[in-house]
């Protein structure tokens, strides 16, 4: 299949999915879900919102250290402290995306 016909999957289950009432997961459950997403050939995993809490931060760190094939990213909406926390959470990911804010949202991918 040529690249022009390829569909990339950007999964937000570990961040958005957890916003549903009663759908919260433990760190171990999030790691298990991330491994399953990797097995399912998901291209990008948005692992969480590291600035939301220490628990979310630790979960994103653990996911970044666990999966190797998908790109791992996280949500950080704007304040410098959130951005710093996000970078810190995914720094050890084998493949990571660094969303950053300027005038528009942009993502730079590590190959």
mmCIF file of N, CA and C in Angstrom:
data_model
loop_
_atom_site.group_PDB
_atom_site.id
_atom_site.type_symbol
_atom_site.label_atom_id
_atom_site.label_comp_id
_atom_site.label_asym_id
_atom_site.label_seq_id
_atom_site.Cartn_x
_atom_site.Cartn_y
_atom_site.Cartn_z
ATOM 1 N N UNK A 1 0.849 -1.176 0.000
ATOM 2 C CA UNK A 1 0.000 0.000 0.000
ATOM 3 C C UNK A 1 0.893 1.236 0.000
ATOM 4 N N UNK A 2 0.593 2.164 -0.877
ATOM 5 C CA UNK A 2 1.387 3.384 -0.924
ATOM 6 C C UNK A 2 1.054 4.269 0.271
ATOM 7 N N UNK A 3 1.988 5.149 0.626
ATOM 8 C CA UNK A 3 1.758 6.048 1.755
ATOM 9 C C UNK A 3 0.534 6.923 1.566
ATOM 10 N N UNK A 4 0.206 7.250 0.327
ATOM 11 C CA UNK A 4 -0.953 8.108 0.085
ATOM 12 C C UNK A 4 -2.270 7.399 0.395
ATOM 13 N N UNK A 5 -2.247 6.079 0.463
ATOM 14 C CA UNK A 5 -3.461 5.319 0.781
ATOM 15 C C UNK A 5 -3.484 4.804 2.220
ATOM 16 N N UNK A 6 -2.448 5.085 2.970
ATOM 17 C CA UNK A 6 -2.332 4.579 4.328
ATOM 18 C C UNK A 6 -3.161 5.432 5.291
ATOM 19 N N UNK A 7 -3.856 4.795 6.169
ATOM 20 C CA UNK A 7 -4.614 5.473 7.214
ATOM 21 C C UNK A 7 -3.834 5.327 8.514
ATOM 22 N N UNK A 8 -3.552 6.426 9.179
ATOM 23 C CA UNK A 8 -2.883 6.400 10.473
ATOM 24 C C UNK A 8 -3.929 6.475 11.578
ATOM 25 N N UNK A 9 -3.698 5.711 12.627
ATOM 26 C CA UNK A 9 -4.642 5.679 13.746
ATOM 27 C C UNK A 9 -4.029 6.417 14.925
ATOM 28 N N UNK A 10 -4.709 7.467 15.374
ATOM 29 C CA UNK A 10 -4.321 8.277 16.526
ATOM 30 C C UNK A 10 -5.341 7.978 17.613
ATOM 31 N N UNK A 11 -4.937 7.215 18.606
ATOM 32 C CA UNK A 11 -5.867 6.744 19.625
ATOM 33 C C UNK A 11 -5.814 7.614 20.876
ATOM 34 N N UNK A 12 -6.981 8.031 21.347
ATOM 35 C CA UNK A 12 -7.078 8.870 22.549
ATOM 36 C C UNK A 12 -7.760 8.165 23.712
ATOM 37 N N UNK A 13 -7.880 6.846 23.633
ATOM 38 C CA UNK A 13 -8.568 6.071 24.675
ATOM 39 C C UNK A 13 -8.013 6.361 26.061
ATOM 40 N N UNK A 14 -6.696 6.456 26.182
ATOM 41 C CA UNK A 14 -6.074 6.619 27.500
ATOM 42 C C UNK A 14 -6.224 8.027 28.054
ATOM 43 N N UNK A 15 -6.670 8.965 27.246
ATOM 44 C CA UNK A 15 -6.935 10.313 27.741
ATOM 45 C C UNK A 15 -8.428 10.601 27.671
ATOM 46 N N UNK A 16 -8.974 10.757 26.468
ATOM 47 C CA UNK A 16 -10.395 11.065 26.315
ATOM 48 C C UNK A 16 -11.292 9.962 26.832
ATOM 49 N N UNK A 17 -10.924 8.732 26.560
ATOM 50 C CA UNK A 17 -11.758 7.607 26.981
ATOM 51 C C UNK A 17 -11.952 7.554 28.473
ATOM 52 N N UNK A 18 -10.968 8.027 29.200
ATOM 53 C CA UNK A 18 -11.060 7.995 30.650
ATOM 54 C C UNK A 18 -11.958 9.102 31.203
ATOM 55 N N UNK A 19 -12.390 10.015 30.365
ATOM 56 C CA UNK A 19 -13.254 11.102 30.818
ATOM 57 C C UNK A 19 -14.704 10.664 30.974
ATOM 58 N N UNK A 20 -15.034 9.491 30.480
ATOM 59 C CA UNK A 20 -16.397 8.980 30.596
ATOM 60 C C UNK A 20 -16.652 8.533 32.033
ATOM 61 N N UNK A 21 -17.808 8.846 32.582
ATOM 62 C CA UNK A 21 -18.106 8.441 33.958
ATOM 63 C C UNK A 21 -17.947 6.931 34.144
ATOM 64 N N UNK A 22 -17.229 6.555 35.181
ATOM 65 C CA UNK A 22 -17.027 5.142 35.491
ATOM 66 C C UNK A 22 -15.968 4.455 34.658
ATOM 67 N N UNK A 23 -15.251 5.209 33.824
ATOM 68 C CA UNK A 23 -14.281 4.587 32.912
ATOM 69 C C UNK A 23 -12.837 4.827 33.333
ATOM 70 N N UNK A 24 -12.598 5.237 34.557
ATOM 71 C CA UNK A 24 -11.220 5.484 34.976
ATOM 72 C C UNK A 24 -10.454 4.173 35.073
ATOM 73 N N UNK A 25 -9.151 4.259 34.848
ATOM 74 C CA UNK A 25 -8.290 3.075 34.866
ATOM 75 C C UNK A 25 -7.126 3.299 35.830
ATOM 76 N N UNK A 26 -6.638 2.216 36.388
ATOM 77 C CA UNK A 26 -5.421 2.278 37.194
ATOM 78 C C UNK A 26 -4.228 2.380 36.259
ATOM 79 N N UNK A 27 -3.062 2.672 36.818
ATOM 80 C CA UNK A 27 -1.856 2.733 35.986
ATOM 81 C C UNK A 27 -1.609 1.399 35.296
ATOM 82 N N UNK A 28 -1.785 0.305 36.018
ATOM 83 C CA UNK A 28 -1.563 -1.020 35.431
ATOM 84 C C UNK A 28 -2.545 -1.293 34.294
ATOM 85 N N UNK A 29 -3.793 -0.872 34.464
ATOM 86 C CA UNK A 29 -4.788 -1.052 33.393
ATOM 87 C C UNK A 29 -4.425 -0.204 32.167
ATOM 88 N N UNK A 30 -3.911 0.998 32.404
ATOM 89 C CA UNK A 30 -3.503 1.859 31.288
ATOM 90 C C UNK A 30 -2.325 1.244 30.534
ATOM 91 N N UNK A 31 -1.389 0.673 31.267
ATOM 92 C CA UNK A 31 -0.245 0.022 30.615
ATOM 93 C C UNK A 31 -0.723 -1.170 29.798
ATOM 94 N N UNK A 32 -1.625 -1.949 30.363
ATOM 95 C CA UNK A 32 -2.169 -3.100 29.633
ATOM 96 C C UNK A 32 -2.896 -2.633 28.371
ATOM 97 N N UNK A 33 -3.663 -1.545 28.477
ATOM 98 C CA UNK A 33 -4.369 -0.999 27.309
ATOM 99 C C UNK A 33 -3.362 -0.504 26.270
ATOM 100 N N UNK A 34 -2.305 0.171 26.706
ATOM 101 C CA UNK A 34 -1.288 0.662 25.770
ATOM 102 C C UNK A 34 -0.627 -0.498 25.033
ATOM 103 N N UNK A 35 -0.348 -1.577 25.742
ATOM 104 C CA UNK A 35 0.238 -2.760 25.081
ATOM 105 C C UNK A 35 -0.728 -3.337 24.052
ATOM 106 N N UNK A 36 -2.007 -3.356 24.387
ATOM 107 C CA UNK A 36 -3.006 -3.875 23.442
ATOM 108 C C UNK A 36 -3.104 -2.958 22.224
ATOM 109 N N UNK A 37 -3.066 -1.651 22.446
ATOM 110 C CA UNK A 37 -3.088 -0.717 21.318
ATOM 111 C C UNK A 37 -1.866 -0.925 20.422
ATOM 112 N N UNK A 38 -0.715 -1.181 21.029
ATOM 113 C CA UNK A 38 0.501 -1.464 20.258
ATOM 114 C C UNK A 38 0.322 -2.746 19.445
ATOM 115 N N UNK A 39 -0.219 -3.786 20.069
ATOM 116 C CA UNK A 39 -0.479 -5.054 19.376
ATOM 117 C C UNK A 39 -1.450 -4.853 18.218
ATOM 118 N N UNK A 40 -2.378 -3.902 18.383
ATOM 119 C CA UNK A 40 -3.382 -3.619 17.353
ATOM 120 C C UNK A 40 -2.850 -2.695 16.256
ATOM 121 N N UNK A 41 -1.566 -2.357 16.325
ATOM 122 C CA UNK A 41 -0.893 -1.538 15.304
ATOM 123 C C UNK A 41 -1.375 -0.090 15.264
ATOM 124 N N UNK A 42 -1.797 0.435 16.413
ATOM 125 C CA UNK A 42 -2.134 1.856 16.493
ATOM 126 C C UNK A 42 -0.856 2.653 16.252
ATOM 127 N N UNK A 43 -0.952 3.730 15.488
ATOM 128 C CA UNK A 43 0.227 4.522 15.134
ATOM 129 C C UNK A 43 0.639 5.500 16.228
ATOM 130 N N UNK A 44 -0.345 6.153 16.844
ATOM 131 C CA UNK A 44 -0.065 7.169 17.868
ATOM 132 C C UNK A 44 -0.973 6.919 19.063
ATOM 133 N N UNK A 45 -0.381 6.929 20.252
ATOM 134 C CA UNK A 45 -1.146 6.802 21.493
ATOM 135 C C UNK A 45 -1.032 8.112 22.253
ATOM 136 N N UNK A 46 -2.165 8.765 22.461
ATOM 137 C CA UNK A 46 -2.170 9.924 23.354
ATOM 138 C C UNK A 46 -2.361 9.344 24.754
ATOM 139 N N UNK A 47 -1.286 9.321 25.520
ATOM 140 C CA UNK A 47 -1.225 8.537 26.757
ATOM 141 C C UNK A 47 -1.903 9.180 27.956
ATOM 142 N N UNK A 48 -2.237 10.440 27.896
ATOM 143 C CA UNK A 48 -2.904 11.075 29.028
ATOM 144 C C UNK A 48 -2.615 12.559 29.093
ATOM 145 N N UNK A 49 -2.876 13.116 30.268
ATOM 146 C CA UNK A 49 -2.711 14.544 30.535
ATOM 147 C C UNK A 49 -1.810 14.660 31.762
ATOM 148 N N UNK A 50 -0.486 14.644 31.562
ATOM 149 C CA UNK A 50 0.465 14.564 32.670
ATOM 150 C C UNK A 50 0.334 15.659 33.723
ATOM 151 N N UNK A 51 -0.140 16.833 33.345
ATOM 152 C CA UNK A 51 -0.251 17.928 34.303
ATOM 153 C C UNK A 51 -1.498 17.823 35.178
ATOM 154 N N UNK A 52 -2.395 16.904 34.845
ATOM 155 C CA UNK A 52 -3.650 16.795 35.600
ATOM 156 C C UNK A 52 -3.433 16.310 37.028
ATOM 157 N N UNK A 53 -2.501 15.375 37.209
ATOM 158 C CA UNK A 53 -2.239 14.826 38.543
ATOM 159 C C UNK A 53 -0.937 14.038 38.515
ATOM 160 N N UNK A 54 -0.401 13.751 39.683
ATOM 161 C CA UNK A 54 0.802 12.914 39.750
ATOM 162 C C UNK A 54 0.514 11.516 39.217
ATOM 163 N N UNK A 55 -0.700 11.010 39.461
ATOM 164 C CA UNK A 55 -1.072 9.692 38.952
ATOM 165 C C UNK A 55 -1.083 9.652 37.439
ATOM 166 N N UNK A 56 -1.654 10.680 36.809
ATOM 167 C CA UNK A 56 -1.647 10.751 35.344
ATOM 168 C C UNK A 56 -0.223 10.880 34.828
ATOM 169 N N UNK A 57 0.588 11.703 35.478
ATOM 170 C CA UNK A 57 1.977 11.861 35.067
ATOM 171 C C UNK A 57 2.696 10.516 35.104
ATOM 172 N N UNK A 58 2.572 9.791 36.215
ATOM 173 C CA UNK A 58 3.251 8.505 36.355
ATOM 174 C C UNK A 58 2.748 7.487 35.338
ATOM 175 N N UNK A 59 1.461 7.528 35.024
ATOM 176 C CA UNK A 59 0.914 6.623 34.006
ATOM 177 C C UNK A 59 1.510 6.906 32.634
ATOM 178 N N UNK A 60 1.613 8.179 32.276
ATOM 179 C CA UNK A 60 2.184 8.539 30.975
ATOM 180 C C UNK A 60 3.657 8.129 30.920
ATOM 181 N N UNK A 61 4.397 8.361 31.998
ATOM 182 C CA UNK A 61 5.805 7.940 32.053
ATOM 183 C C UNK A 61 5.908 6.433 31.832
ATOM 184 N N UNK A 62 5.058 5.667 32.525
ATOM 185 C CA UNK A 62 5.097 4.200 32.415
ATOM 186 C C UNK A 62 4.737 3.734 31.009
ATOM 187 N N UNK A 63 3.740 4.347 30.399
ATOM 188 C CA UNK A 63 3.346 3.978 29.033
ATOM 189 C C UNK A 63 4.480 4.307 28.059
ATOM 190 N N UNK A 64 5.082 5.484 28.214
ATOM 191 C CA UNK A 64 6.186 5.883 27.338
ATOM 192 C C UNK A 64 7.353 4.907 27.442
ATOM 193 N N UNK A 65 7.564 4.357 28.622
ATOM 194 C CA UNK A 65 8.666 3.413 28.819
ATOM 195 C C UNK A 65 8.315 2.000 28.376
ATOM 196 N N UNK A 66 7.041 1.717 28.160
ATOM 197 C CA UNK A 66 6.583 0.355 27.883
ATOM 198 C C UNK A 66 6.455 0.051 26.399
ATOM 199 N N UNK A 67 5.769 0.911 25.651
ATOM 200 C CA UNK A 67 5.534 0.619 24.236
ATOM 201 C C UNK A 67 6.703 1.127 23.399
ATOM 202 N N UNK A 68 6.960 0.443 22.289
ATOM 203 C CA UNK A 68 8.093 0.829 21.448
ATOM 204 C C UNK A 68 7.705 1.156 20.006
ATOM 205 N N UNK A 69 6.594 0.631 19.532
ATOM 206 C CA UNK A 69 6.230 0.838 18.128
ATOM 207 C C UNK A 69 5.401 2.100 17.908
ATOM 208 N N UNK A 70 4.349 2.330 18.686
ATOM 209 C CA UNK A 70 3.565 3.542 18.440
ATOM 210 C C UNK A 70 4.311 4.799 18.884
ATOM 211 N N UNK A 71 3.946 5.901 18.280
ATOM 212 C CA UNK A 71 4.394 7.203 18.766
ATOM 213 C C UNK A 71 3.583 7.488 20.024
ATOM 214 N N UNK A 72 4.236 7.968 21.063
ATOM 215 C CA UNK A 72 3.547 8.321 22.301
ATOM 216 C C UNK A 72 3.538 9.830 22.430
ATOM 217 N N UNK A 73 2.363 10.361 22.717
ATOM 218 C CA UNK A 73 2.226 11.786 22.974
ATOM 219 C C UNK A 73 1.304 11.959 24.171
ATOM 220 N N UNK A 74 1.135 13.187 24.576
ATOM 221 C CA UNK A 74 0.277 13.502 25.712
ATOM 222 C C UNK A 74 -0.342 14.871 25.477
ATOM 223 N N UNK A 75 -1.400 15.136 26.209
ATOM 224 C CA UNK A 75 -2.072 16.430 26.098
ATOM 225 C C UNK A 75 -1.396 17.423 27.027
ATOM 226 N N UNK A 76 -1.047 18.589 26.495
ATOM 227 C CA UNK A 76 -0.651 19.709 27.344
ATOM 228 C C UNK A 76 -1.155 20.968 26.662
ATOM 229 N N UNK A 77 -2.171 21.594 27.259
ATOM 230 C CA UNK A 77 -2.917 22.628 26.576
ATOM 231 C C UNK A 77 -2.327 24.029 26.532
ATOM 232 N N UNK A 78 -1.265 24.322 27.213
ATOM 233 C CA UNK A 78 -0.762 25.649 27.002
ATOM 234 C C UNK A 78 0.111 26.283 28.053
ATOM 235 N N UNK A 79 -0.273 26.306 29.313
ATOM 236 C CA UNK A 79 0.626 26.954 30.260
ATOM 237 C C UNK A 79 2.002 26.285 30.228
ATOM 238 N N UNK A 80 3.046 27.077 30.368
ATOM 239 C CA UNK A 80 4.408 26.548 30.287
ATOM 240 C C UNK A 80 4.624 25.383 31.236
ATOM 241 N N UNK A 81 4.042 25.430 32.416
ATOM 242 C CA UNK A 81 4.221 24.335 33.377
ATOM 243 C C UNK A 81 3.609 23.039 32.858
ATOM 244 N N UNK A 82 2.476 23.114 32.138
ATOM 245 C CA UNK A 82 1.861 21.920 31.544
ATOM 246 C C UNK A 82 2.750 21.356 30.437
ATOM 247 N N UNK A 83 3.318 22.250 29.628
ATOM 248 C CA UNK A 83 4.189 21.819 28.530
ATOM 249 C C UNK A 83 5.435 21.139 29.087
ATOM 250 N N UNK A 84 6.031 21.746 30.095
ATOM 251 C CA UNK A 84 7.215 21.140 30.724
ATOM 252 C C UNK A 84 6.895 19.767 31.290
ATOM 253 N N UNK A 85 5.744 19.645 31.936
ATOM 254 C CA UNK A 85 5.331 18.364 32.534
ATOM 255 C C UNK A 85 5.111 17.320 31.436
ATOM 256 N N UNK A 86 4.531 17.738 30.324
ATOM 257 C CA UNK A 86 4.309 16.826 29.207
ATOM 258 C C UNK A 86 5.601 16.322 28.604
ATOM 259 N N UNK A 87 6.533 17.223 28.350
ATOM 260 C CA UNK A 87 7.837 16.812 27.816
ATOM 261 C C UNK A 87 8.525 15.842 28.766
ATOM 262 N N UNK A 88 8.482 16.146 30.053
ATOM 263 C CA UNK A 88 9.115 15.278 31.049
ATOM 264 C C UNK A 88 8.491 13.889 31.035
ATOM 265 N N UNK A 89 7.175 13.804 30.883
ATOM 266 C CA UNK A 89 6.469 12.519 30.935
ATOM 267 C C UNK A 89 6.820 11.603 29.766
ATOM 268 N N UNK A 90 7.050 12.153 28.584
ATOM 269 C CA UNK A 90 7.290 11.289 27.419
ATOM 270 C C UNK A 90 8.752 11.252 26.981
ATOM 271 N N UNK A 91 9.643 11.851 27.750
ATOM 272 C CA UNK A 91 11.040 11.978 27.312
ATOM 273 C C UNK A 91 11.708 10.639 27.007
ATOM 274 N N UNK A 92 11.303 9.551 27.668
ATOM 275 C CA UNK A 92 11.950 8.261 27.464
ATOM 276 C C UNK A 92 11.218 7.360 26.471
ATOM 277 N N UNK A 93 10.204 7.872 25.810
ATOM 278 C CA UNK A 93 9.484 7.064 24.824
ATOM 279 C C UNK A 93 10.397 6.733 23.651
ATOM 280 N N UNK A 94 10.285 5.512 23.138
ATOM 281 C CA UNK A 94 11.077 5.112 21.972
ATOM 282 C C UNK A 94 10.750 5.994 20.773
ATOM 283 N N UNK A 95 9.475 6.316 20.603
ATOM 284 C CA UNK A 95 9.008 7.214 19.543
ATOM 285 C C UNK A 95 8.057 8.183 20.206
ATOM 286 N N UNK A 96 8.234 9.449 20.003
ATOM 287 C CA UNK A 96 7.384 10.435 20.664
ATOM 288 C C UNK A 96 7.018 11.577 19.734
ATOM 289 N N UNK A 97 5.910 12.203 20.030
ATOM 290 C CA UNK A 97 5.491 13.407 19.327
ATOM 291 C C UNK A 97 5.483 14.519 20.354
ATOM 292 N N UNK A 98 6.028 15.646 19.963
ATOM 293 C CA UNK A 98 6.100 16.796 20.855
ATOM 294 C C UNK A 98 5.146 17.872 20.358
ATOM 295 N N UNK A 99 3.897 17.840 20.777
ATOM 296 C CA UNK A 99 3.036 18.955 20.388
ATOM 297 C C UNK A 99 3.495 20.208 21.127
ATOM 298 N N UNK A 100 3.523 21.299 20.442
ATOM 299 C CA UNK A 100 3.861 22.541 21.109
ATOM 300 C C UNK A 100 2.975 23.644 20.563
ATOM 301 N N UNK A 101 2.849 24.689 21.294
ATOM 302 C CA UNK A 101 1.959 25.768 20.910
ATOM 303 C C UNK A 101 2.752 26.940 20.362
ATOM 304 N N UNK A 102 2.250 27.487 19.305
ATOM 305 C CA UNK A 102 2.773 28.710 18.744
ATOM 306 C C UNK A 102 1.506 29.472 18.378
ATOM 307 N N UNK A 103 1.332 29.843 17.148
ATOM 308 C CA UNK A 103 0.053 30.423 16.758
ATOM 309 C C UNK A 103 -0.953 29.322 16.476
ATOM 310 N N UNK A 104 -0.474 28.173 16.073
ATOM 311 C CA UNK A 104 -1.321 27.033 15.768
ATOM 312 C C UNK A 104 -0.703 25.813 16.409
ATOM 313 N N UNK A 105 -1.518 24.805 16.668
ATOM 314 C CA UNK A 105 -0.996 23.544 17.187
ATOM 315 C C UNK A 105 -0.174 22.875 16.094
ATOM 316 N N UNK A 106 1.024 22.380 16.473
ATOM 317 C CA UNK A 106 1.879 21.667 15.526
ATOM 318 C C UNK A 106 2.444 20.449 16.221
ATOM 319 N N UNK A 107 2.822 19.435 15.472
ATOM 320 C CA UNK A 107 3.461 18.268 16.050
ATOM 321 C C UNK A 107 4.724 17.966 15.271
ATOM 322 N N UNK A 108 5.797 17.701 15.980
ATOM 323 C CA UNK A 108 7.059 17.290 15.357
ATOM 324 C C UNK A 108 7.323 15.868 15.785
ATOM 325 N N UNK A 109 7.521 14.960 14.846
ATOM 326 C CA UNK A 109 7.672 13.548 15.162
ATOM 327 C C UNK A 109 9.140 13.134 15.141
ATOM 328 N N UNK A 110 9.535 12.365 16.139
ATOM 329 C CA UNK A 110 10.865 11.732 16.114
ATOM 330 C C UNK A 110 10.747 10.510 15.222
ATOM 331 N N UNK A 111 11.616 10.370 14.233
ATOM 332 C CA UNK A 111 11.519 9.185 13.364
ATOM 333 C C UNK A 111 11.907 7.916 14.098
#
